[in-house]
Amino acid sequence: MKNTTAGAQIIDLMMLVIDVTKGMQTQSAECLVIGQIACQKLVVVLNKIDLLAEGKRQAAIDKMTKKMQKTLESTKFRGAPIIPVAAKPGGPEAPETEAPQGISELIELLTFQISIPTRDPSGSFLMSVDHCFSIKGQGTVMTGTILSGSISLGDSVEIPALKVVKKVKSMQMFHMPVTTAMQGDRLGICVTQFDPKLLERGLVCAPESLHIIHAALISVEKIPYFRGPLQTKAKFHITVGHETVMGRLMFFSPAPDSFDHEPVLDAFDFSREYLFQEQYLCKDLAPAATDSGQTNEKAGQAPDGHCPRQQWALVEFEKPVTCPQLCLVIGSRLDADIHANMCRLAFHGVLLHGLQDKNYAESLLPRLRVYKLKHKHGLVERVIDDYNVIGRSLFKKETNIQLFVGLKVYLSTGELGVIDSAFGQSGKFKVHIPGGLSPESKKILMPSLKKRSRAGQGEVAERKEGVEQPEPAHHVTLSLSFKRYVFDTHKRMVQSP
């Protein structure tokens, strides 16, 4: 699957080969998913028709053709041609005298389907290498597909994975010597000797045109066939460019008022603010639990099922990778059971910004304005006077309340308050209310003391020093909301003006 994922990025037309006796298998479905992400054209080939009973062959082919048409119905390949063949009648052990069936028709179909793509020789040279070997007395040969730019005999090329620059000694295309090649060409490049085992697959480029990155900011779109959520801090196999490495993700979305903004797939805007997500937002996921133990709609599911048009992730690679900007990224769980009836491909996206500095956590991440929304709730315990109350149950006993002094809180009765100071050692605090308590609020918060019902004691009981006043008959809640930026080294709490 690693090879399929990498290879799908360098082809103009995809042939999906199906065993006509088995139909779509799990890996067939995964190949179709990759095709939807990376390819524009598809031809379905129903192979091994020679294994079908001759009297029932056509009926079986027609039945499988209808099944495949139904499968393609919900994809961008709806209406793609489907052709039956027997590439090797009798199987691998059959004599060569057995002629293939349907292959000439397949070649004719491919000729009709393929158009010559427009190629661009400008830009920096970049080539995807899929094979590397040495020729004694000549050098080392790298074969692959040119992704961008052009190359000529005598040019210097860089192998970023090896951190070396080599000179082009000779080139061939389909065993024919050439002096130049350009985007889209399949090419073999012979350079001065190096150990071919060091470069099984990878990229070759114009010197200093590619950089090694340790992390990346990517635009993300979940593959709908993947079961389960995409969780922040989860590890996935990340295919980026033409490498597959393990990576850990942190998901984030636009601020809620920007959910409907047009997606931007060619750059990342560091000037914007983004909302941290415990997992990728989907309509079909239940809300996730926050670190306070309360469910948070924005952590797993957008309010009212309204999802943002674009989401992002910070990917931190377990080992550095070399890839061009704006390359395709595919996340998968290749360690899952290959025989299980489940899609291992989880998401795809575009690499918008690569983080080259090994110490990116200190040098660049503080520029990434991803915040968490924090919500705390407490109670008004009692009133001091018309402008001050004592609150509780908002903080733990060990919390340093001084860090929260000056933050705004809202009473459930409508007043705006400001945390003024700690009150005692048990997590209680004093709240100043600049506009004062309304008469209605005072009625709720300052109930008259009950009279004693004992005979001879009809007067109101005296308030003894040190005895707290009774709590309000109806609880009045205090709400505190603030932002905390994930990569702010000072862990500041920020409230909207």
Coordinates of C-alpha atoms in Angstrom, one line a residue:
M1 CA 0.0 0.0 0.0
K2 CA 3.0 2.4 0.6
N3 CA 4.0 1.8 -3.0
T4 CA 0.5 2.3 -4.3
T5 CA 0.1 5.5 -2.4
A6 CA 3.4 6.9 -3.7
G7 CA 2.9 5.6 -7.3
A8 CA -0.6 7.0 -7.6
Q9 CA 0.9 10.5 -7.6
I10 CA 2.8 10.1 -10.8
I11 CA 0.3 8.6 -13.2
D12 CA -2.3 10.1 -15.5
L13 CA -4.7 7.2 -15.7
M14 CA -5.4 4.4 -13.3
M15 CA -6.3 0.8 -14.1
L16 CA -8.1 -0.9 -11.2
V17 CA -7.6 -4.7 -11.8
I18 CA -10.4 -6.8 -10.2
D19 CA -10.4 -10.6 -9.9
V20 CA -13.7 -11.4 -11.6
T21 CA -14.2 -14.5 -9.4
K22 CA -13.9 -12.4 -6.1
G23 CA -15.0 -8.9 -6.9
M24 CA -13.9 -5.9 -4.8
Q25 CA -11.6 -6.8 -1.9
T26 CA -10.4 -4.5 0.9
Q27 CA -7.2 -3.5 -0.9
S28 CA -9.2 -3.0 -4.1
A29 CA -11.4 -0.5 -2.3
E30 CA -8.3 1.2 -0.8
C31 CA -6.8 1.5 -4.3
L32 CA -10.0 3.1 -5.5
V33 CA -9.9 5.6 -2.6
I34 CA -6.3 6.5 -3.5
G35 CA -7.4 6.9 -7.1
Q36 CA -10.1 9.4 -6.1
I37 CA -7.5 11.4 -4.3
A38 CA -4.7 11.4 -6.8
C39 CA -6.0 10.5 -10.2
Q40 CA -8.4 11.9 -12.7
K41 CA -9.2 8.9 -15.0
L42 CA -10.0 5.3 -14.4
V43 CA -10.4 2.1 -16.3
V44 CA -11.7 -1.0 -14.5
V45 CA -10.2 -4.4 -15.7
L46 CA -12.1 -7.6 -14.8
N47 CA -9.3 -10.2 -14.9
K48 CA -9.2 -14.0 -14.9
I49 CA -12.4 -14.4 -17.0
D50 CA -10.9 -17.8 -18.1
L51 CA -11.7 -19.2 -14.7
L52 CA -15.4 -18.7 -15.2
A53 CA -17.4 -21.7 -16.6
E54 CA -17.7 -21.1 -20.3
G55 CA -21.5 -21.6 -20.4
K56 CA -22.0 -19.0 -17.6
R57 CA -19.1 -16.7 -18.4
Q58 CA -20.9 -13.9 -20.0
A59 CA -23.7 -13.8 -17.4
A60 CA -21.0 -13.7 -14.6
I61 CA -19.1 -10.9 -16.4
D62 CA -22.4 -8.9 -16.8
K63 CA -23.2 -9.4 -13.1
M64 CA -19.8 -8.2 -12.0
T65 CA -19.9 -5.3 -14.4
K66 CA -23.2 -4.1 -12.8
K67 CA -21.7 -4.5 -9.3
M68 CA -18.7 -2.4 -10.3
Q69 CA -20.9 0.3 -11.9
K70 CA -22.8 0.5 -8.7
T71 CA -19.6 0.8 -6.7
L72 CA -18.4 3.6 -8.9
E73 CA -21.7 5.4 -8.7
S74 CA -20.8 7.4 -5.6
T75 CA -17.3 8.3 -6.8
K76 CA -15.8 10.7 -9.3
F77 CA -15.3 7.8 -11.6
R78 CA -19.0 7.2 -12.3
G79 CA -19.5 5.8 -15.8
A80 CA -15.8 4.7 -16.1
P81 CA -15.3 2.0 -18.7
I82 CA -15.1 -1.7 -17.5
I83 CA -13.5 -4.3 -19.7
P84 CA -13.1 -8.1 -19.2
V85 CA -9.7 -9.8 -19.8
A86 CA -7.7 -12.9 -19.1
A87 CA -4.1 -11.7 -18.8
K88 CA -2.6 -15.1 -18.3
P89 CA -5.2 -17.9 -19.2
G90 CA -4.6 -21.0 -17.0
G91 CA -2.5 -19.1 -14.4
P92 CA 1.2 -18.6 -14.0
E93 CA 2.1 -22.2 -14.7
A94 CA 0.2 -22.4 -18.0
P95 CA 2.2 -22.7 -21.2
E96 CA 3.0 -19.6 -23.2
T97 CA 1.0 -20.9 -26.1
E98 CA -2.2 -19.9 -24.3
A99 CA -3.1 -16.5 -25.8
P100 CA -4.3 -13.7 -23.5
Q101 CA -7.9 -12.7 -23.9
G102 CA -9.2 -9.1 -24.2
I103 CA -5.7 -7.5 -24.0
S104 CA -5.8 -6.0 -27.6
E105 CA -9.2 -4.5 -26.7
L106 CA -7.7 -3.1 -23.4
I107 CA -4.8 -1.5 -25.3
E108 CA -7.3 0.0 -27.7
L109 CA -9.4 1.4 -24.8
L110 CA -6.3 2.8 -23.1
T111 CA -5.2 4.5 -26.3
F112 CA -8.7 6.1 -26.6
Q113 CA -8.8 7.1 -22.9
I114 CA -5.3 8.7 -22.7
S115 CA -4.7 12.2 -23.9
I116 CA -1.2 13.7 -24.0
P117 CA -1.0 15.9 -20.9
T118 CA 0.4 19.4 -21.1
R119 CA 3.9 19.4 -19.7
D120 CA 5.8 22.4 -18.3
P121 CA 9.6 22.4 -18.5
S122 CA 10.0 25.5 -16.3
G123 CA 10.5 25.4 -12.6
S124 CA 13.0 23.6 -10.5
F125 CA 13.9 20.0 -11.5
L126 CA 12.3 17.4 -9.2
M127 CA 12.2 13.6 -9.9
S128 CA 10.6 10.8 -8.0
V129 CA 13.0 7.8 -7.9
D130 CA 11.5 4.3 -7.7
H131 CA 14.6 2.2 -8.5
C132 CA 18.3 2.5 -8.0
F133 CA 21.2 0.2 -9.1
S134 CA 24.8 0.4 -10.1
I135 CA 26.6 -0.4 -13.4
K136 CA 30.2 -1.4 -13.0
G137 CA 32.6 1.0 -14.6
Q138 CA 29.8 3.6 -15.3
G139 CA 28.2 4.7 -12.1
T140 CA 24.9 4.5 -10.3
V141 CA 21.6 4.7 -12.1
M142 CA 18.4 6.2 -10.7
T143 CA 15.1 5.6 -12.6
G144 CA 11.9 7.4 -12.0
T145 CA 9.4 10.1 -13.2
I146 CA 10.2 13.8 -13.5
L147 CA 7.6 15.7 -11.5
S148 CA 8.6 19.2 -12.4
G149 CA 11.2 21.2 -14.4
S150 CA 13.7 19.7 -16.9
I151 CA 17.3 18.3 -16.9
S152 CA 20.2 18.1 -19.4
L153 CA 23.4 16.2 -19.6
G154 CA 26.1 17.7 -17.4
D155 CA 23.6 19.2 -14.9
S156 CA 24.2 18.7 -11.2
V157 CA 21.4 17.1 -9.1
E158 CA 21.0 16.8 -5.4
I159 CA 20.0 13.6 -3.5
P160 CA 18.6 15.3 -0.3
A161 CA 18.3 12.0 1.6
L162 CA 22.0 11.5 1.3
K163 CA 22.9 15.2 1.4
V164 CA 25.1 14.8 -1.7
V165 CA 25.3 16.5 -5.1
K166 CA 26.1 14.4 -8.2
K167 CA 26.8 15.3 -11.8
V168 CA 24.6 13.7 -14.6
K169 CA 26.9 11.5 -16.8
S170 CA 24.3 10.0 -19.1
M171 CA 20.5 9.6 -19.4
Q172 CA 18.1 7.1 -21.1
M173 CA 14.4 7.0 -21.8
F174 CA 13.1 3.5 -22.6
H175 CA 16.7 2.3 -23.4
M176 CA 17.3 5.2 -25.8
P177 CA 20.0 7.8 -24.9
V178 CA 18.8 11.4 -24.5
T179 CA 20.4 14.7 -23.8
T180 CA 17.4 16.4 -22.2
A181 CA 14.2 15.4 -20.4
M182 CA 11.2 17.3 -18.9
Q183 CA 8.2 17.0 -16.6
G184 CA 6.3 13.7 -17.1
D185 CA 9.1 11.8 -18.7
R186 CA 10.2 8.4 -17.4
L187 CA 14.0 8.7 -17.1
G188 CA 17.1 6.8 -16.1
I189 CA 19.9 9.1 -14.8
C190 CA 23.5 7.8 -14.5
V191 CA 25.6 9.7 -12.0
T192 CA 29.0 9.2 -10.3
Q193 CA 29.1 6.1 -8.1
F194 CA 27.3 5.8 -4.8
D195 CA 25.9 2.8 -2.9
P196 CA 22.4 2.2 -4.5
K197 CA 21.2 0.5 -1.3
L198 CA 21.1 3.9 0.3
L199 CA 18.3 5.1 -2.0
E200 CA 15.7 2.6 -2.7
R201 CA 13.0 5.3 -3.3
G202 CA 13.1 9.0 -2.8
L203 CA 13.5 12.4 -4.5
V204 CA 16.2 13.9 -6.7
C205 CA 16.2 17.6 -7.3
A206 CA 18.0 20.7 -8.4
P207 CA 20.6 21.6 -5.8
E208 CA 19.2 23.4 -2.7
S209 CA 15.7 23.4 -4.1
L210 CA 14.2 21.0 -1.4
H211 CA 14.6 21.1 2.3
I212 CA 14.4 18.5 5.1
I213 CA 11.4 19.1 7.4
H214 CA 10.7 17.9 10.9
A215 CA 7.0 18.8 11.0
A216 CA 4.3 20.3 8.8
L217 CA 1.1 22.2 8.8
I218 CA -1.4 20.5 6.5
S219 CA -4.9 21.0 5.3
V220 CA -6.9 17.8 6.2
E221 CA -9.9 16.0 4.8
K222 CA -11.1 12.8 6.4
I223 CA -11.7 9.8 4.1
P224 CA -15.3 8.9 4.8
Y225 CA -14.7 5.1 4.6
F226 CA -12.3 5.2 7.6
R227 CA -14.1 4.0 10.7
G228 CA -13.7 5.9 14.0
P229 CA -12.5 9.4 14.9
L230 CA -9.2 11.1 14.0
Q231 CA -7.9 12.0 17.4
T232 CA -5.4 14.6 18.4
K233 CA -2.1 13.0 19.6
A234 CA -2.9 9.9 17.6
K235 CA -0.1 8.4 15.4
F236 CA -0.6 7.6 11.7
H237 CA 1.5 6.4 8.8
I238 CA 2.0 9.6 6.9
T239 CA 2.8 9.4 3.2
V240 CA 4.2 12.8 2.2
G241 CA 5.8 13.3 -1.2
H242 CA 7.2 9.9 -1.8
E243 CA 8.1 8.8 1.7
T244 CA 6.0 7.1 4.4
V245 CA 6.9 7.8 8.1
M246 CA 5.1 7.7 11.4
G247 CA 3.7 11.1 12.5
R248 CA 1.7 12.5 15.5
L249 CA -1.2 14.9 14.7
M250 CA -2.9 17.8 16.4
F251 CA -6.1 18.9 14.7
F252 CA -7.5 22.5 14.6
S253 CA -10.2 24.4 12.9
P254 CA -11.2 28.0 12.1
A255 CA -12.8 30.0 14.9
P256 CA -16.5 29.2 15.0
D257 CA -17.5 32.5 13.2
S258 CA -15.2 31.5 10.3
F259 CA -16.5 28.0 9.6
D260 CA -18.0 29.0 6.3
H261 CA -14.8 30.8 4.9
E262 CA -13.6 29.6 1.5
P263 CA -10.8 26.9 1.8
V264 CA -7.3 28.1 1.0
L265 CA -5.2 25.2 -0.4
D266 CA -2.0 27.0 -1.4
A267 CA -0.8 28.7 1.8
F268 CA -1.1 28.8 5.6
D269 CA -2.1 32.1 7.3
F270 CA -0.2 32.6 10.5
S271 CA -2.0 35.9 11.2
R272 CA -5.3 34.1 11.8
E273 CA -6.5 32.4 15.1
Y274 CA -7.5 28.8 15.1
L275 CA -9.5 26.6 17.5
F276 CA -7.9 23.5 19.0
Q277 CA -9.8 20.3 18.4
E278 CA -9.6 17.0 20.4
Q279 CA -10.4 15.3 17.1
Y280 CA -11.3 16.1 13.5
L281 CA -14.8 17.6 13.3
C282 CA -17.4 15.3 11.7
K283 CA -21.2 15.3 11.5
D284 CA -21.3 11.6 12.5
L285 CA -19.2 11.8 15.7
A286 CA -20.4 12.2 19.2
P287 CA -19.0 15.1 21.2
A288 CA -15.6 14.4 22.8
A289 CA -14.8 14.9 26.5
T290 CA -12.6 17.8 27.5
D291 CA -9.8 17.7 30.0
S292 CA -12.3 19.0 32.6
G293 CA -14.4 15.9 32.2
Q294 CA -17.3 17.8 30.6
T295 CA -18.4 17.2 27.0
N296 CA -17.4 19.9 24.6
E297 CA -19.3 20.2 21.4
K298 CA -16.4 21.8 19.5
A299 CA -14.0 19.0 20.5
G300 CA -15.6 16.3 18.4
Q301 CA -18.7 17.6 16.7
A302 CA -19.6 21.1 15.4
P303 CA -22.7 22.7 17.0
D304 CA -25.9 21.6 15.2
G305 CA -23.8 19.3 13.0
H306 CA -22.3 22.4 11.2
C307 CA -18.7 21.5 10.2
P308 CA -16.1 24.0 8.9
R309 CA -15.3 23.9 5.2
Q310 CA -11.6 23.5 6.0
Q311 CA -9.6 21.9 8.8
W312 CA -5.9 21.6 9.5
A313 CA -3.4 19.6 11.5
L314 CA 0.1 20.0 12.8
V315 CA 2.0 16.8 11.9
E316 CA 5.2 16.0 13.8
F317 CA 7.3 13.3 12.0
E318 CA 9.2 10.6 13.9
K319 CA 12.0 11.1 11.4
P320 CA 12.7 14.0 9.0
V321 CA 11.3 13.9 5.5
T322 CA 12.1 15.6 2.2
C323 CA 9.2 16.8 0.1
P324 CA 8.1 19.8 -1.9
Q325 CA 5.6 22.4 -0.7
L326 CA 2.0 21.8 -1.6
C327 CA 2.5 18.0 -2.1
L328 CA -0.1 15.4 -1.4
V329 CA -0.3 14.0 2.2
I330 CA -2.1 10.8 3.0
G331 CA -2.6 9.4 6.5
S332 CA -3.3 5.7 7.1
R333 CA -3.2 2.9 9.6
L334 CA -1.1 0.4 7.7
D335 CA -0.5 -1.6 10.9
A336 CA -4.2 -2.6 10.9
D337 CA -5.2 -6.2 10.0
I338 CA -4.9 -6.4 6.2
H339 CA -7.6 -9.1 6.2
A340 CA -10.1 -7.1 8.2
N341 CA -13.0 -5.6 6.3
M342 CA -12.0 -2.0 7.0
C343 CA -10.4 0.9 5.1
R344 CA -6.9 1.7 6.5
L345 CA -6.7 5.1 4.7
A346 CA -7.8 7.8 7.2
F347 CA -7.3 11.2 5.7
H348 CA -5.6 13.2 2.9
G349 CA -4.6 16.8 2.5
V350 CA -2.0 19.3 1.2
L351 CA 1.3 20.2 2.8
L352 CA 0.9 24.0 3.3
H353 CA 4.0 24.8 5.4
G354 CA 7.1 22.7 6.2
L355 CA 9.0 23.3 9.5
Q356 CA 12.7 23.0 8.7
D357 CA 14.2 24.0 12.0
K358 CA 14.8 21.0 14.2
N359 CA 13.9 23.2 17.2
Y360 CA 10.6 24.3 15.6
A361 CA 8.8 23.9 19.0
E362 CA 10.7 27.0 20.3
S363 CA 11.3 28.9 17.1
L364 CA 8.1 28.6 15.1
L365 CA 5.2 27.1 17.0
P366 CA 4.7 30.2 19.2
R367 CA 3.6 31.9 16.0
L368 CA 0.9 29.3 15.5
R369 CA -2.2 30.9 17.2
V370 CA -4.2 27.8 18.1
Y371 CA -6.2 28.3 21.2
K372 CA -8.4 26.2 23.5
L373 CA -11.7 27.5 24.8
K374 CA -11.9 27.0 28.6
H375 CA -15.2 27.2 30.5
K376 CA -15.4 27.1 34.3
H377 CA -18.6 27.3 36.4
G378 CA -19.0 28.1 40.1
L379 CA -21.6 29.5 42.5
V380 CA -22.2 32.7 44.4
E381 CA -21.9 31.7 48.1
R382 CA -23.0 35.0 49.7
V383 CA -23.2 38.7 49.3
I384 CA -20.8 41.1 51.0
D385 CA -22.5 44.3 49.8
D386 CA -24.2 45.7 46.7
Y387 CA -21.0 45.6 44.7
N388 CA -19.2 42.5 46.0
V389 CA -19.9 38.8 46.4
I390 CA -18.0 35.7 47.5
G391 CA -17.8 32.8 45.0
R392 CA -16.9 29.2 45.3
S393 CA -16.6 25.9 43.3
L394 CA -14.9 27.6 40.4
F395 CA -11.3 26.7 41.5
K396 CA -9.6 23.9 43.3
K397 CA -8.2 24.5 46.7
E398 CA -4.6 24.4 45.4
T399 CA -5.3 26.8 42.4
N400 CA -3.3 30.0 42.4
I401 CA -6.3 32.3 42.1
Q402 CA -3.9 35.3 41.6
L403 CA -3.5 34.1 38.0
F404 CA -7.2 34.7 37.4
V405 CA -7.5 38.2 39.1
G406 CA -8.9 40.7 36.6
L407 CA -10.8 38.1 34.5
K408 CA -14.5 38.7 33.8
V409 CA -17.2 36.4 35.1
Y410 CA -20.9 36.4 34.4
L411 CA -23.6 35.8 37.0
S412 CA -26.6 33.8 35.9
T413 CA -28.7 36.8 37.0
G414 CA -27.1 38.9 34.2
E415 CA -24.5 41.0 36.0
L416 CA -20.9 41.3 34.9
G417 CA -18.2 40.8 37.5
V418 CA -14.5 40.8 37.8
I419 CA -12.4 38.4 40.0
D420 CA -10.9 40.7 42.6
S421 CA -8.9 38.4 44.9
A422 CA -8.7 35.1 46.7
F423 CA -10.9 34.7 49.9
G424 CA -9.4 32.4 52.4
Q425 CA -7.5 29.2 51.7
S426 CA -10.2 26.9 50.4
G427 CA -10.5 28.1 46.8
K428 CA -13.1 30.8 47.4
F429 CA -12.7 34.2 45.8
K430 CA -14.1 37.7 45.9
V431 CA -15.9 39.1 42.8
H432 CA -16.4 42.8 42.3
I433 CA -19.5 43.9 40.3
P434 CA -18.9 47.3 38.8
G435 CA -22.5 48.0 37.9
G436 CA -23.8 46.7 41.2
L437 CA -26.4 44.0 41.9
S438 CA -29.9 44.6 40.5
P439 CA -32.8 44.7 43.0
E440 CA -34.1 41.4 41.6
S441 CA -30.6 39.8 42.1
K442 CA -30.5 41.0 45.7
K443 CA -33.8 39.4 46.5
I444 CA -32.4 36.1 45.3
L445 CA -29.0 36.5 46.9
M446 CA -30.1 38.0 50.2
P447 CA -33.1 36.0 51.6
S448 CA -34.5 37.2 55.0
L449 CA -33.4 35.1 57.9
K450 CA -35.9 32.6 59.2
K451 CA -37.4 33.4 62.6
R452 CA -37.1 30.9 65.3
S453 CA -40.3 29.1 66.0
R454 CA -39.7 28.2 69.6
A455 CA -42.0 29.7 72.2
G456 CA -40.7 33.0 73.7
Q457 CA -38.1 33.4 70.9
G458 CA -40.0 35.3 68.3
E459 CA -37.2 37.8 67.6
V460 CA -34.7 37.3 64.8
A461 CA -31.7 35.4 65.9
E462 CA -28.7 37.5 66.3
R463 CA -25.8 37.0 63.9
K464 CA -22.8 35.9 65.8
E465 CA -19.4 36.9 64.7
G466 CA -17.8 34.1 62.6
V467 CA -21.1 32.5 61.7
E468 CA -21.7 32.7 58.0
Q469 CA -24.9 34.0 56.5
P470 CA -27.2 31.4 54.9
E471 CA -26.8 30.6 51.2
P472 CA -29.3 32.0 48.7
A473 CA -32.6 30.1 48.4
H474 CA -31.8 29.7 44.6
H475 CA -28.3 29.1 43.4
V476 CA -26.8 31.8 41.3
T477 CA -24.0 30.5 39.1
L478 CA -20.8 32.2 38.0
S479 CA -19.4 31.5 34.5
L480 CA -15.8 32.1 33.5
S481 CA -14.6 31.7 29.9
F482 CA -11.2 32.4 28.4
K483 CA -8.8 31.4 25.7
R484 CA -5.5 29.7 26.3
Y485 CA -3.1 29.5 23.4
V486 CA -1.6 26.0 23.0
F487 CA 1.9 27.2 22.2
D488 CA 2.1 30.2 24.5
T489 CA 5.1 29.6 26.7
H490 CA 3.6 31.9 29.3
K491 CA 0.3 30.1 29.5
R492 CA -1.6 33.4 29.5
M493 CA -5.4 33.5 29.8
V494 CA -7.1 35.8 27.3
Q495 CA -10.6 37.1 27.2
S496 CA -12.4 38.9 24.4
P497 CA -12.8 42.7 25.0

